[in-house]
CSV table of C-alpha atoms and ligand atoms in Angstrom, one decimal:
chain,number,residue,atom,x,y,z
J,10,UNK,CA,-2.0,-8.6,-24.0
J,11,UNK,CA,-4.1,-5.6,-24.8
J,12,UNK,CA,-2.0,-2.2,-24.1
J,13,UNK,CA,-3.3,-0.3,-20.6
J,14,UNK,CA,-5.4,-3.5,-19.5
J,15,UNK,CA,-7.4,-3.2,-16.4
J,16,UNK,CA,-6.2,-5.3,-13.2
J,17,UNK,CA,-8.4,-6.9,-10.6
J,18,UNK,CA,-7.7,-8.0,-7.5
J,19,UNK,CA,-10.5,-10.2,-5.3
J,20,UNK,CA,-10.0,-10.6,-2.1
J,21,UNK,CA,-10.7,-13.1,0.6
J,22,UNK,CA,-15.0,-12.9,0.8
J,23,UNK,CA,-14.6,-12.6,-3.3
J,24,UNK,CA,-13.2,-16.2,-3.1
J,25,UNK,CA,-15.2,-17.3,-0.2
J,26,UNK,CA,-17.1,-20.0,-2.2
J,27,UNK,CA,-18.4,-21.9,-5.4
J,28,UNK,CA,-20.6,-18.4,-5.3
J,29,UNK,CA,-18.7,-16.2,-5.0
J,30,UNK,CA,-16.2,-17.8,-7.4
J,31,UNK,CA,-19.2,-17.3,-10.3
J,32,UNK,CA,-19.9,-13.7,-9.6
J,33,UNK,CA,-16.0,-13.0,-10.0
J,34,UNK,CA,-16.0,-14.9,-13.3
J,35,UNK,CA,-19.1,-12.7,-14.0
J,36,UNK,CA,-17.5,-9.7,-13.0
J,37,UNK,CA,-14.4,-10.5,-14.7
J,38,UNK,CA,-15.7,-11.8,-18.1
J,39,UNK,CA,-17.9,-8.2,-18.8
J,40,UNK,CA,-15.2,-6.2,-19.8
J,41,UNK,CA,-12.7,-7.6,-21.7
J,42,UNK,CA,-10.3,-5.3,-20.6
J,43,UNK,CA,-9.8,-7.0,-17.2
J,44,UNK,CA,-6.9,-9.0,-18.5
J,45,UNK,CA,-4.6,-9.4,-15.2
J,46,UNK,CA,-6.3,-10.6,-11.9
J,47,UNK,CA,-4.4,-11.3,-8.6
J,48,UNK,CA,-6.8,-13.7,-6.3
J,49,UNK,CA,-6.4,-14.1,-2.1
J,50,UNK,CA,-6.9,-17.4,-0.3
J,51,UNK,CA,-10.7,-18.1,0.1
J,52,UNK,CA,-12.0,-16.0,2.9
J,53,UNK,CA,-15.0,-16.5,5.6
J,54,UNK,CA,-18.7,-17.5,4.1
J,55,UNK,CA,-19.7,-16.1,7.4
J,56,UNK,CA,-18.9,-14.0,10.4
J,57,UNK,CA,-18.2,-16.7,12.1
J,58,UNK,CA,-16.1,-19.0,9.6
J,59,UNK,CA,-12.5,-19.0,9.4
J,60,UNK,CA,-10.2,-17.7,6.8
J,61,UNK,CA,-7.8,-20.4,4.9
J,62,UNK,CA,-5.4,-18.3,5.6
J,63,UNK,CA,-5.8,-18.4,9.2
J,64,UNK,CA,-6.5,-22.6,8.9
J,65,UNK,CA,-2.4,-22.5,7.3
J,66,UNK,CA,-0.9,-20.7,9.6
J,67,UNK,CA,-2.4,-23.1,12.0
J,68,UNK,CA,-1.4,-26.1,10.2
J,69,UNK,CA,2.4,-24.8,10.1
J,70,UNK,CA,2.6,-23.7,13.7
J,71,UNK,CA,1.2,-27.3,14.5
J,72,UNK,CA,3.6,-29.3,12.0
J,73,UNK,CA,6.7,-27.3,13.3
J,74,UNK,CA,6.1,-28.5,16.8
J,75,UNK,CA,6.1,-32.2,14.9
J,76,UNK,CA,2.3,-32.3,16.1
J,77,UNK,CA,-0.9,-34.1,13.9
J,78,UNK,CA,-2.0,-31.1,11.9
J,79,UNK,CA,-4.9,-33.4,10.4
J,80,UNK,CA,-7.5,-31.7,11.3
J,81,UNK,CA,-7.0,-28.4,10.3
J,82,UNK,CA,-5.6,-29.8,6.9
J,83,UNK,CA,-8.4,-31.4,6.8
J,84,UNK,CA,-11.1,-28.5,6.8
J,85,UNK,CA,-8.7,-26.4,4.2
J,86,UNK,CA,-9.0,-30.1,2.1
J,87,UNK,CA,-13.0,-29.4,2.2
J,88,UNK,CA,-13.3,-25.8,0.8
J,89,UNK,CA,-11.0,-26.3,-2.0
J,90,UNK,CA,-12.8,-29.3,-3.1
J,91,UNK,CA,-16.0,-28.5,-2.5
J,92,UNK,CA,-15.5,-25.4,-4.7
J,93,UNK,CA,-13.9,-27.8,-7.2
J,94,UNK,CA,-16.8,-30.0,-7.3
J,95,UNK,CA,-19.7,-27.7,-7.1
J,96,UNK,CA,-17.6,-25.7,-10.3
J,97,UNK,CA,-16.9,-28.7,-11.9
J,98,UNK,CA,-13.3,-28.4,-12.3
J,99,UNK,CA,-11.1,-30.6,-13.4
J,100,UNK,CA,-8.0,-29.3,-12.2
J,101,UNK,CA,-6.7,-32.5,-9.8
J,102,UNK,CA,-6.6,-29.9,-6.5
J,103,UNK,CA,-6.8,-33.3,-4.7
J,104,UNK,CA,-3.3,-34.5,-6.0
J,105,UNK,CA,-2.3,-30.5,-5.4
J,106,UNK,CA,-3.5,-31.3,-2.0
J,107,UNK,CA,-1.8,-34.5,-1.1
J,108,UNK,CA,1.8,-33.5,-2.3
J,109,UNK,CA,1.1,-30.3,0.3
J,110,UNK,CA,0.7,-32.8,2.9
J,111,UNK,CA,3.5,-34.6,1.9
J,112,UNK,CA,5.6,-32.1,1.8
J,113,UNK,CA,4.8,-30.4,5.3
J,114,UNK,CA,4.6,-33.9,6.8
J,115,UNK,CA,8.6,-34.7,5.9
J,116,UNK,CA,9.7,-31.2,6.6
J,117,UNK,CA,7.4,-29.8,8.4
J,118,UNK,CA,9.9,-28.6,11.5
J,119,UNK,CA,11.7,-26.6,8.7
J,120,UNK,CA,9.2,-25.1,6.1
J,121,UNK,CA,8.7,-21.4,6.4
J,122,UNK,CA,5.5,-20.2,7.3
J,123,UNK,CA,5.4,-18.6,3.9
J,124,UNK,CA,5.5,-21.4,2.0
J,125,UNK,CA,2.7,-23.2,3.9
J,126,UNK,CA,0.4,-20.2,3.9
J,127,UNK,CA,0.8,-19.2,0.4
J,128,UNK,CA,-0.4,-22.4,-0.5
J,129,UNK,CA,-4.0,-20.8,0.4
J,130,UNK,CA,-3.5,-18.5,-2.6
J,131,UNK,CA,-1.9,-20.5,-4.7
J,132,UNK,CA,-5.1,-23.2,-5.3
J,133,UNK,CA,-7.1,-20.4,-5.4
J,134,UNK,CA,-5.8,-18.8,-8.2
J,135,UNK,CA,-5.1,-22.6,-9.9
J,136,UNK,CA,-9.0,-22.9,-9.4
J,137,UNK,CA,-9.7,-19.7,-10.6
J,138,UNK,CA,-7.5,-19.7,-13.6
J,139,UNK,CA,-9.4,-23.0,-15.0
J,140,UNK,CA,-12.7,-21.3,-14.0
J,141,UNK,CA,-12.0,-18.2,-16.4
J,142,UNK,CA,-10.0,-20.8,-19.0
J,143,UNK,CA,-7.0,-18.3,-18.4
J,144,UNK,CA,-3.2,-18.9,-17.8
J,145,UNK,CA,-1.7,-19.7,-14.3
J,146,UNK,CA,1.7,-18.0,-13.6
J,147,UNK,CA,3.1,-18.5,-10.0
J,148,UNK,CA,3.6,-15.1,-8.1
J,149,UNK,CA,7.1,-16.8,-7.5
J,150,UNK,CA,8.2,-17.2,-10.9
J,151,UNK,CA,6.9,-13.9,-11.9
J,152,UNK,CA,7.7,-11.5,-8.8
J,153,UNK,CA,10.8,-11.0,-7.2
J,154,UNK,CA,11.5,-8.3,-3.6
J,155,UNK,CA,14.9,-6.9,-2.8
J,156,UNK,CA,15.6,-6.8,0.9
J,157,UNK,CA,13.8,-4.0,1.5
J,158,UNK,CA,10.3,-5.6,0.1
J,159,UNK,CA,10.0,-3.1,-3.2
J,160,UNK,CA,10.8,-4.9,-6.7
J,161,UNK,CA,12.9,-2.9,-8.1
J,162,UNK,CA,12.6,-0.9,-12.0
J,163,UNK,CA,14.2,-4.4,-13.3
J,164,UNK,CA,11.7,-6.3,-11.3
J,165,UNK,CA,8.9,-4.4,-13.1
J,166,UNK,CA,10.4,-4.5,-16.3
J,167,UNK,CA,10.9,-8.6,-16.0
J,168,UNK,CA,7.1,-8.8,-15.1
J,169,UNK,CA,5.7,-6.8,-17.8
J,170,UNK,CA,7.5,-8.6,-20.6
J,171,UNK,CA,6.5,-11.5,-19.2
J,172,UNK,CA,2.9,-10.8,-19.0
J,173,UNK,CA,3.0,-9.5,-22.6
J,174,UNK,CA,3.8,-12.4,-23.8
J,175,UNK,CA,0.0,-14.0,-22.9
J,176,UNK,CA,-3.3,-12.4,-23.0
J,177,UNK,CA,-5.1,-12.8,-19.9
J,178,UNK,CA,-3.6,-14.0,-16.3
J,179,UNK,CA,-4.5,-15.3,-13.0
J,180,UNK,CA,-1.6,-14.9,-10.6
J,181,UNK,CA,-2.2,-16.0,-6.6
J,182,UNK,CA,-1.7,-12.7,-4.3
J,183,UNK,CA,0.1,-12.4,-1.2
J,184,UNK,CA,3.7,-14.0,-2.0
J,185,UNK,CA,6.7,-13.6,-4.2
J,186,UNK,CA,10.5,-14.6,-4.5
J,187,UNK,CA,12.5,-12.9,-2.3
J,188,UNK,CA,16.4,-11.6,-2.5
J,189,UNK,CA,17.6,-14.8,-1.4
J,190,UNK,CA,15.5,-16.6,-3.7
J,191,UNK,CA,13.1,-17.8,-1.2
J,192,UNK,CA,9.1,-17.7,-1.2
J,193,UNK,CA,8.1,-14.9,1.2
J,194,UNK,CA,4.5,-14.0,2.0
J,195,UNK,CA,3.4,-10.2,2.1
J,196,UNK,CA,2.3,-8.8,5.9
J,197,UNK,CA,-1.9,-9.5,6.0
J,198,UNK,CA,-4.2,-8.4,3.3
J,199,UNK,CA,-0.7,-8.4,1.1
J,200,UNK,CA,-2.9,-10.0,-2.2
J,201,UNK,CA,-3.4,-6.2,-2.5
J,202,UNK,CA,-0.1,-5.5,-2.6
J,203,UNK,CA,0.4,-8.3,-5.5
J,204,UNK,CA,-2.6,-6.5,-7.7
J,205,UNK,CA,-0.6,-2.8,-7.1
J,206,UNK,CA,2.8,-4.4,-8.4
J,207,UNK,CA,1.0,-5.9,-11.4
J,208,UNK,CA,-1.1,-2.9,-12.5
J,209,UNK,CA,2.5,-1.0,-12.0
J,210,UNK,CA,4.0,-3.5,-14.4
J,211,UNK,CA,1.7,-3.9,-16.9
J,212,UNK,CA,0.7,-0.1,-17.5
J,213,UNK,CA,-3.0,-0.5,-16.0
J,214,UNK,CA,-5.3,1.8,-16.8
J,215,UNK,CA,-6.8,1.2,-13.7
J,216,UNK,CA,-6.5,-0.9,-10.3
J,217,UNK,CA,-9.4,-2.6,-9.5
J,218,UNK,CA,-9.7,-4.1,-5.8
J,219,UNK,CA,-12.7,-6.3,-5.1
J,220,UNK,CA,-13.9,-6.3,-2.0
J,221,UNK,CA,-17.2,-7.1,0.0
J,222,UNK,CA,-17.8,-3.4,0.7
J,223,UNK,CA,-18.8,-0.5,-1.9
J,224,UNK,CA,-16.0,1.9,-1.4
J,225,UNK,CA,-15.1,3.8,1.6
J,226,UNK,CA,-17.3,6.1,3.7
J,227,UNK,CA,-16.9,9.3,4.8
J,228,UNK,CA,-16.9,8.7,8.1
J,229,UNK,CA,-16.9,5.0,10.5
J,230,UNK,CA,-20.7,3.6,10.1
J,231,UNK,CA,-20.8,2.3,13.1
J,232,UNK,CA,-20.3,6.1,14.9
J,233,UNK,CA,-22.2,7.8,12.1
J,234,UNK,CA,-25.4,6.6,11.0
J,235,UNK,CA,-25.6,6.4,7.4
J,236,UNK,CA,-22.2,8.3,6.3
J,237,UNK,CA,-21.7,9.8,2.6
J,238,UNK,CA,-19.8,7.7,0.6
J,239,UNK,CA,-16.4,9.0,-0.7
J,240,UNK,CA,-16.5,8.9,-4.4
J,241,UNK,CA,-12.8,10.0,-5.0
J,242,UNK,CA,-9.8,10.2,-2.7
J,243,UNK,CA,-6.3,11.3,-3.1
J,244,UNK,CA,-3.4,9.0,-2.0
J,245,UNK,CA,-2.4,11.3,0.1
J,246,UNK,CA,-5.8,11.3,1.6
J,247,UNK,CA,-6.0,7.9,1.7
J,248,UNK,CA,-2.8,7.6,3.6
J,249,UNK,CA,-3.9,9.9,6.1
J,250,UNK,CA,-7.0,8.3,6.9
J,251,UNK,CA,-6.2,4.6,6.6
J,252,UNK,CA,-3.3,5.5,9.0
J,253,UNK,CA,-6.1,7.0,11.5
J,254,UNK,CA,-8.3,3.8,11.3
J,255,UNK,CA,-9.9,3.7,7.9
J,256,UNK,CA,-8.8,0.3,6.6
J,257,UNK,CA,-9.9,-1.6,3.2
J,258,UNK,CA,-6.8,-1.5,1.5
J,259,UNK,CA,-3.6,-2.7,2.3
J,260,UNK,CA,-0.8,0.7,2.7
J,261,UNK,CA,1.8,-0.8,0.7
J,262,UNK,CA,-0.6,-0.8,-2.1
J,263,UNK,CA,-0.5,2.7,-2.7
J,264,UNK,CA,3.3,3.5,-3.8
J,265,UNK,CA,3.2,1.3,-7.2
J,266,UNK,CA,0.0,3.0,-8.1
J,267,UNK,CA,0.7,6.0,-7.3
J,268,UNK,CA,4.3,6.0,-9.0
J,269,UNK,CA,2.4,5.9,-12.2
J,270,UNK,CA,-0.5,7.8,-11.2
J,271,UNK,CA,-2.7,4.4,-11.4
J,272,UNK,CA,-5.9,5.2,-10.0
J,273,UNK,CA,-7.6,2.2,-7.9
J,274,UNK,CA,-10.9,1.4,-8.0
J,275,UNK,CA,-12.5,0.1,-4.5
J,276,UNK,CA,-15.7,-2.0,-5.8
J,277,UNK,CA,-18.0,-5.0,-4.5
J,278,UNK,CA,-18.2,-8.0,-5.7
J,279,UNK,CA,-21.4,-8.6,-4.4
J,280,UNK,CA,-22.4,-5.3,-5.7
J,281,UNK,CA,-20.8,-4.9,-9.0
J,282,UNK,CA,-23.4,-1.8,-10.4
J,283,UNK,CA,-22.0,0.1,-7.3
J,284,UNK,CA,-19.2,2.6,-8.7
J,285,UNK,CA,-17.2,2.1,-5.6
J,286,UNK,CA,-14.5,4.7,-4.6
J,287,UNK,CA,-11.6,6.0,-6.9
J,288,UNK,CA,-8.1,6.4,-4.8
J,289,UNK,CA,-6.2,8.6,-7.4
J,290,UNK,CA,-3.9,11.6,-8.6
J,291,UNK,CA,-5.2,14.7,-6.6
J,292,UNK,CA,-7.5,16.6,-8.8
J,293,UNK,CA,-9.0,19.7,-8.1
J,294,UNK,CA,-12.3,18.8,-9.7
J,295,UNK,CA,-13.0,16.0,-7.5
J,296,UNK,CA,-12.1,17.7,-4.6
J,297,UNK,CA,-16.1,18.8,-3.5
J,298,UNK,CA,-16.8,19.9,-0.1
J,299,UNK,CA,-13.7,21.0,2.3
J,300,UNK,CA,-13.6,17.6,4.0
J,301,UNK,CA,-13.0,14.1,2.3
J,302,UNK,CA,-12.8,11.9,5.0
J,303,UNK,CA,-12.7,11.0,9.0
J,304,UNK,CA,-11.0,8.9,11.0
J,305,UNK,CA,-9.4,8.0,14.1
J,306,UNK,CA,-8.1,5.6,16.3
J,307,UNK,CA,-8.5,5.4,20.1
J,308,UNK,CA,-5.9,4.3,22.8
J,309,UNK,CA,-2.9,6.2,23.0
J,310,UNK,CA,-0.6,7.7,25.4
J,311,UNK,CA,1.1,11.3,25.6
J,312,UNK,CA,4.1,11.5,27.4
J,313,UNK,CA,4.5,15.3,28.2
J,314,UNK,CA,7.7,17.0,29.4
J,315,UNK,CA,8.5,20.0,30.7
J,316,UNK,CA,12.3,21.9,31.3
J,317,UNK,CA,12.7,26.2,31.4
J,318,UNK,CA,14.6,26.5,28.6
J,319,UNK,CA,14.1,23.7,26.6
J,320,UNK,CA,14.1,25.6,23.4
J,321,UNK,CA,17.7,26.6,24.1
J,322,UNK,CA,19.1,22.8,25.2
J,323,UNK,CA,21.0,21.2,21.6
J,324,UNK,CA,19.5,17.7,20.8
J,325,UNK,CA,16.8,17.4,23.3
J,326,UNK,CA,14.3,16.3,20.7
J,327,UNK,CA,16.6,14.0,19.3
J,328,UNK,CA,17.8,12.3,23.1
J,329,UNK,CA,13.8,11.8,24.1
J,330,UNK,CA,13.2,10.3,20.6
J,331,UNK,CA,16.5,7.9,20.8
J,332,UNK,CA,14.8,6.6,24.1
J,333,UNK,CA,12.1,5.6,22.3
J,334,UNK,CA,13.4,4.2,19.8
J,335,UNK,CA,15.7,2.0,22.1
J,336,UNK,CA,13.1,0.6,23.4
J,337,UNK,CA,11.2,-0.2,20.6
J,338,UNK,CA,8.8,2.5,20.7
J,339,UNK,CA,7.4,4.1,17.7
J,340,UNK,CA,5.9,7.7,17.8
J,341,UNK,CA,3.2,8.3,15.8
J,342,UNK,CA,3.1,12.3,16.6
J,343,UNK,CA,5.4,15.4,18.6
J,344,UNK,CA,3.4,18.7,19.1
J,345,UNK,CA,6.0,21.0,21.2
J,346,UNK,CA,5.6,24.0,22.7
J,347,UNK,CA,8.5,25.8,23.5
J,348,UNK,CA,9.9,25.1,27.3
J,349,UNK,CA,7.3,21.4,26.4
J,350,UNK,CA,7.4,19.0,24.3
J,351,UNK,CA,4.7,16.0,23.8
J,352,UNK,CA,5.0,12.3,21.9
J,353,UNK,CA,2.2,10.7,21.4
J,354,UNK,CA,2.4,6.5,21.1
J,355,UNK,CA,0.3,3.9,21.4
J,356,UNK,CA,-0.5,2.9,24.8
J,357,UNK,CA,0.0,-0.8,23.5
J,358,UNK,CA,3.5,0.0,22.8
J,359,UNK,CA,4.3,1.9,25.5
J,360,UNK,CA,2.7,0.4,28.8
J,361,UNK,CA,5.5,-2.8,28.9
J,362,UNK,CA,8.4,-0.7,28.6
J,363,UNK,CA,7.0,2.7,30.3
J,364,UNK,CA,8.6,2.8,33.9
J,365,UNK,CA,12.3,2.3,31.7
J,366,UNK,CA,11.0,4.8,29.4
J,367,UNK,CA,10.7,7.2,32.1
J,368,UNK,CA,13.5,6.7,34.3
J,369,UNK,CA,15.6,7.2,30.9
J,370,UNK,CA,13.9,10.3,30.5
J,371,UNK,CA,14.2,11.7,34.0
J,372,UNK,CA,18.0,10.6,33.8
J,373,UNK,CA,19.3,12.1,30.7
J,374,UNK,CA,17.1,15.2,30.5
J,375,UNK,CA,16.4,16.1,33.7
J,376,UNK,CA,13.4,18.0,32.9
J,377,UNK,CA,11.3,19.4,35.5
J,378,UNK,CA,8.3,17.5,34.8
J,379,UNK,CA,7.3,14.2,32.8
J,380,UNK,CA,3.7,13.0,32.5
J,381,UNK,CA,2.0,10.1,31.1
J,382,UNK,CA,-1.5,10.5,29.9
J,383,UNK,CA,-3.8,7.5,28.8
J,384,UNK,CA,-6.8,7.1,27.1
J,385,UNK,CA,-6.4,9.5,24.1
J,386,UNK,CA,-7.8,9.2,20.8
J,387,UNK,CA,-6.9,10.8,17.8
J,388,UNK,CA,-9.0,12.1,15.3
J,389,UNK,CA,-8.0,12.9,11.6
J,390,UNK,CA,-10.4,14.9,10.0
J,391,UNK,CA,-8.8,15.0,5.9
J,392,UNK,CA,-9.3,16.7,2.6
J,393,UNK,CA,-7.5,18.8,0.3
J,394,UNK,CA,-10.4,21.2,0.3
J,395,UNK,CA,-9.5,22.3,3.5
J,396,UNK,CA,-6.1,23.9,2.2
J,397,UNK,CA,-5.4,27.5,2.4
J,398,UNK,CA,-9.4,27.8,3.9
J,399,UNK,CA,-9.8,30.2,6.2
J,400,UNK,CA,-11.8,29.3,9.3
J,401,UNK,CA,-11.8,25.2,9.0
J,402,UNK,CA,-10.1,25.2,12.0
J,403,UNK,CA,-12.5,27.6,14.1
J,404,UNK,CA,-15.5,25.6,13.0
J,405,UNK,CA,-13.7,22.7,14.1
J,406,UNK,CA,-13.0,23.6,17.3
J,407,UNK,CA,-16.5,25.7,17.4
J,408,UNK,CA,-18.7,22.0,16.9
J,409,UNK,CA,-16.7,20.7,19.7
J,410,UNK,CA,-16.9,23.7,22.1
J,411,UNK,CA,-20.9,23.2,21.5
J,412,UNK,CA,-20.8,19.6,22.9
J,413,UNK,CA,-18.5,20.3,25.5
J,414,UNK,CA,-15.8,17.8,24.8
J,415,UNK,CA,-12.0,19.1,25.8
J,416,UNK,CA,-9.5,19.0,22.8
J,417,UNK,CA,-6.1,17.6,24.7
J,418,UNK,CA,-4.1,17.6,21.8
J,419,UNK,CA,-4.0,19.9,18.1
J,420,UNK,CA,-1.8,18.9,15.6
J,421,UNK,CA,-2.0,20.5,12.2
J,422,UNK,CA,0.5,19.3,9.0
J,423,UNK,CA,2.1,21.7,7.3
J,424,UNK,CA,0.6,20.1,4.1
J,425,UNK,CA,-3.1,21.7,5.4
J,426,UNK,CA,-4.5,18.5,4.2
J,427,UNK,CA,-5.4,17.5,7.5
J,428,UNK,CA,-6.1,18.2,11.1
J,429,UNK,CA,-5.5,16.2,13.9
J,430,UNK,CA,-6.8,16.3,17.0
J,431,UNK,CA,-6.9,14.2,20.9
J,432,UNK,CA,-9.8,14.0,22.7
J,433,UNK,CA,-10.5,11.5,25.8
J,434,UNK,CA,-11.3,8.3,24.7
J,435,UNK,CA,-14.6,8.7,25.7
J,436,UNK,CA,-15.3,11.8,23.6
J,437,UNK,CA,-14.0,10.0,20.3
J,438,UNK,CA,-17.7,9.6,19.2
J,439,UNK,CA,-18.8,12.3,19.6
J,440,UNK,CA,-16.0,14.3,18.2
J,441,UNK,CA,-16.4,12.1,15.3
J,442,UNK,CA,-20.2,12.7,15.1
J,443,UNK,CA,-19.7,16.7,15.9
J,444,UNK,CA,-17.0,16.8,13.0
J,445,UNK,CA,-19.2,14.9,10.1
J,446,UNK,CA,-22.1,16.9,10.9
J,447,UNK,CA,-20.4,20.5,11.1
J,448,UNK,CA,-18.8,19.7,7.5
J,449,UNK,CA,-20.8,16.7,6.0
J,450,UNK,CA,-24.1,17.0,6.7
J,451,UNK,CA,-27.1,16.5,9.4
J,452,UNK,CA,-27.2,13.9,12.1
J,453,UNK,CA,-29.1,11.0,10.3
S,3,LIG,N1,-4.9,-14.4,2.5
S,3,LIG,C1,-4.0,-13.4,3.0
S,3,LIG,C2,-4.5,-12.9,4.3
S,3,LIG,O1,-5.5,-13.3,4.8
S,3,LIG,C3,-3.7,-12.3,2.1
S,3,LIG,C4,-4.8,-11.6,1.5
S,3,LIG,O2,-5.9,-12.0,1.5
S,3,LIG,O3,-4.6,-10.5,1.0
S,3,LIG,O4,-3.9,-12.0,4.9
């Protein structure tokens, strides 16, 4: 294989059809470079089809209660030879297909859900590799998790000599072999995951994910009309805003790029000219205007406490946190003050287990007051241009005085890379709309 090769990654819509399946091999075959490519399961045509993925998982959870999973078998049977024929493959998917049914048929009560969903990517990449003329390697022969998820330096290693004995490969996304030795899927949207190890393996000189959108935007299009797109992003940016609610790529997709400084290239297959946004190394020549990004999320909770002297009582912190976490809880932030402290969770995570949560609180702490607060949002606005800036925070905080809307919460990282505020869930909007306009640009 070529040394620093370019890896690709399509995603579900890139595999959607016979189509689609041409404008990857397009994509693909005009820069010889591309030499690894990770595919997903084929994805919807439309808004309202269904995802193979999501036909698999339905044909496992209908097997393992011994039910007729025909039907749904059925409709994943279509796609994959439909996009045979219309290709003119020769690859015999329909054999593929029957020794699948086989198999879940006589064990269906005890097949993992992994191994029947990974099927999805699995013919897809078989297709795909005929398509292209390429070679096939099973993700399960060639990538292998410790416990903790992560392949480890060996695991890297074992991968790259293999892949350096070929030239070009077409590897299914999504799964790999486990400690135990077992076929275990990713968590949803893991084919991105799969490209990141293989770039990591192989050297890449750049990460390509294919996706149905051109990059990410500064801002949520459906709040903003017409945001800026973001032509270059840190990881650490990208962190901070996918975690606030800017999702195209999977978050366990960063690390193995980013151990090797491996930038990744978010582009669209149905708009391959488009340049699409580069998540890389932070550089201070890409860093223009003081804000990169924002994002948010609505729908969480604050549970404020109060106790004279908290600052004073040993382990407090700690106690209110270990409640949480008994109960399953995780925090997402903790602004204090000092006789108050404030932990912000999702409402989702909170509401079935809240009356325990407080009780325990009231009990262990006895602190003079303890509040819940719903309908929060937070709002991340992120950007390394904001760091060591004078003011950012006082035109902030000046756009939202102007529209009136109340800022609950402030919470500003050390790292200066981001502030992050909690308005009413009905202000999120507007606070997003204020924020873009103060640093981005006009209202369009
Ligand atoms: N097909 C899988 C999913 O739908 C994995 C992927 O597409 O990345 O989650």
């Amino acid at each position: 294989m070529i040394q620093n090769p370019i890896v690709c990654k399509f995603g579900g819509s890139s595999m959607a059809d016979a189509g689609q399946f041409r404008k990857v091999r397009d994509i693909v075959l005009s820069d010889p470079r591309r030499a690894v490519v990770a595919v997903s399961a084929p994805g919807k045509r439309s808004r309202d089809d269904v995802k193979l993925t999501d036909l698999l998982y339905a044909v496992h959870e209908t097997a393992s209660r011994g039910l007729d999973f025909s039907e749904p078998f059925g409709m994943i049977a279509d796609r994959y030879l439909g996009i045979a024929a219309d290709l003119g493959l020769k690859t015999d998917i329909a054999r593929d297909l029957e020794e699948i049914r086989k198999k879940i048929l006589a064990d269906g009560k005890s097949l993992s859900a992994s191994w029947v969903v990974s099927r999805g990517e699995y013919l897809s990449a078989r297709l795909m590799a005929e398509f292209l003329g390429w070679e096939f390697v099973d993700a399960f022969d060639l990538i292998e998790i410790n416990s903790l998820h992560r392949v480890t330096p060996e695991g890297y290693a074992k991968i790259g000599e293999r892949l350096r004995r070929g030239e070009r490969f077409l590897v299914p996304g999504f799964y790999a072999r486990n400690a135990v030795g077992e076929l275990e899927t990713f968590s949803r949207g893991g084919s991105d995951i799969t490209g990141a190890i293989l770039a990591n393996a192989v050297d890449a000189s750049v990460y390509e994910n294919w996706t149905d959108v051109s990059g990410l935007l500064m801002a949520d299009p459906r709040i903003v009309d017409d945001p800026r797109p973001m032509p270059y992003v840190s990881y650490r940016e990208i962190r901070e805003l996918s975690y606030s609610g800017a999702n195209v790529l999977h978050d366990e997709s960063i690390a193995p790029c980013k151990a090797k400084s491996i930038p990744i290239n978010i582009r669209n297959t149905n708009r391959p000219q488009d340049p699409g946004t580069v998540i890389g190394p932070h550089r201070k020549e890409e860093t223009n205007g003081l804000v990169t990004g924002i994002a948010g999320r609505r729908n969480f909770s604050m549970i404020y406490i109060d106790k004279d002297m908290m600052n004073k009582e040993r382990g407090f912190g700690a106690r209110v946190m270990g409640i949480l976490e008994g109960h399953g809880i995780p925090f997402e932030h903790a602004p204090t003050g000092i006789d108050s402290m404030s932990i912000i969770v999702d409402t989702a995570h909170l509401k079935p287990a809240q009356n325990e949560v407080l009780e325990a609180i009231e009990r262990q702490l006895q602190p003079d007051k303890v509040r819940v607060f719903d309908e929060l949002a937070l709002v991340a606005t992120v950007g390394h241009g904001m760091t060591g800036q004078v003011g950012v925070a006082a035109r902030l905080f000046g756009a939202l005085a102007r529209r009136g809307i109340s800022v609950r919460v402030i919470d500003q990282g050390s790292s200066e890379i981001n502030i992050i505020i909690g308005v009413d869930n009905a202000d999120y909007d507007e606070t997003i709309r204020a924020i873009y306009e103060e640093f981005v640009g006009e209202r369009g």
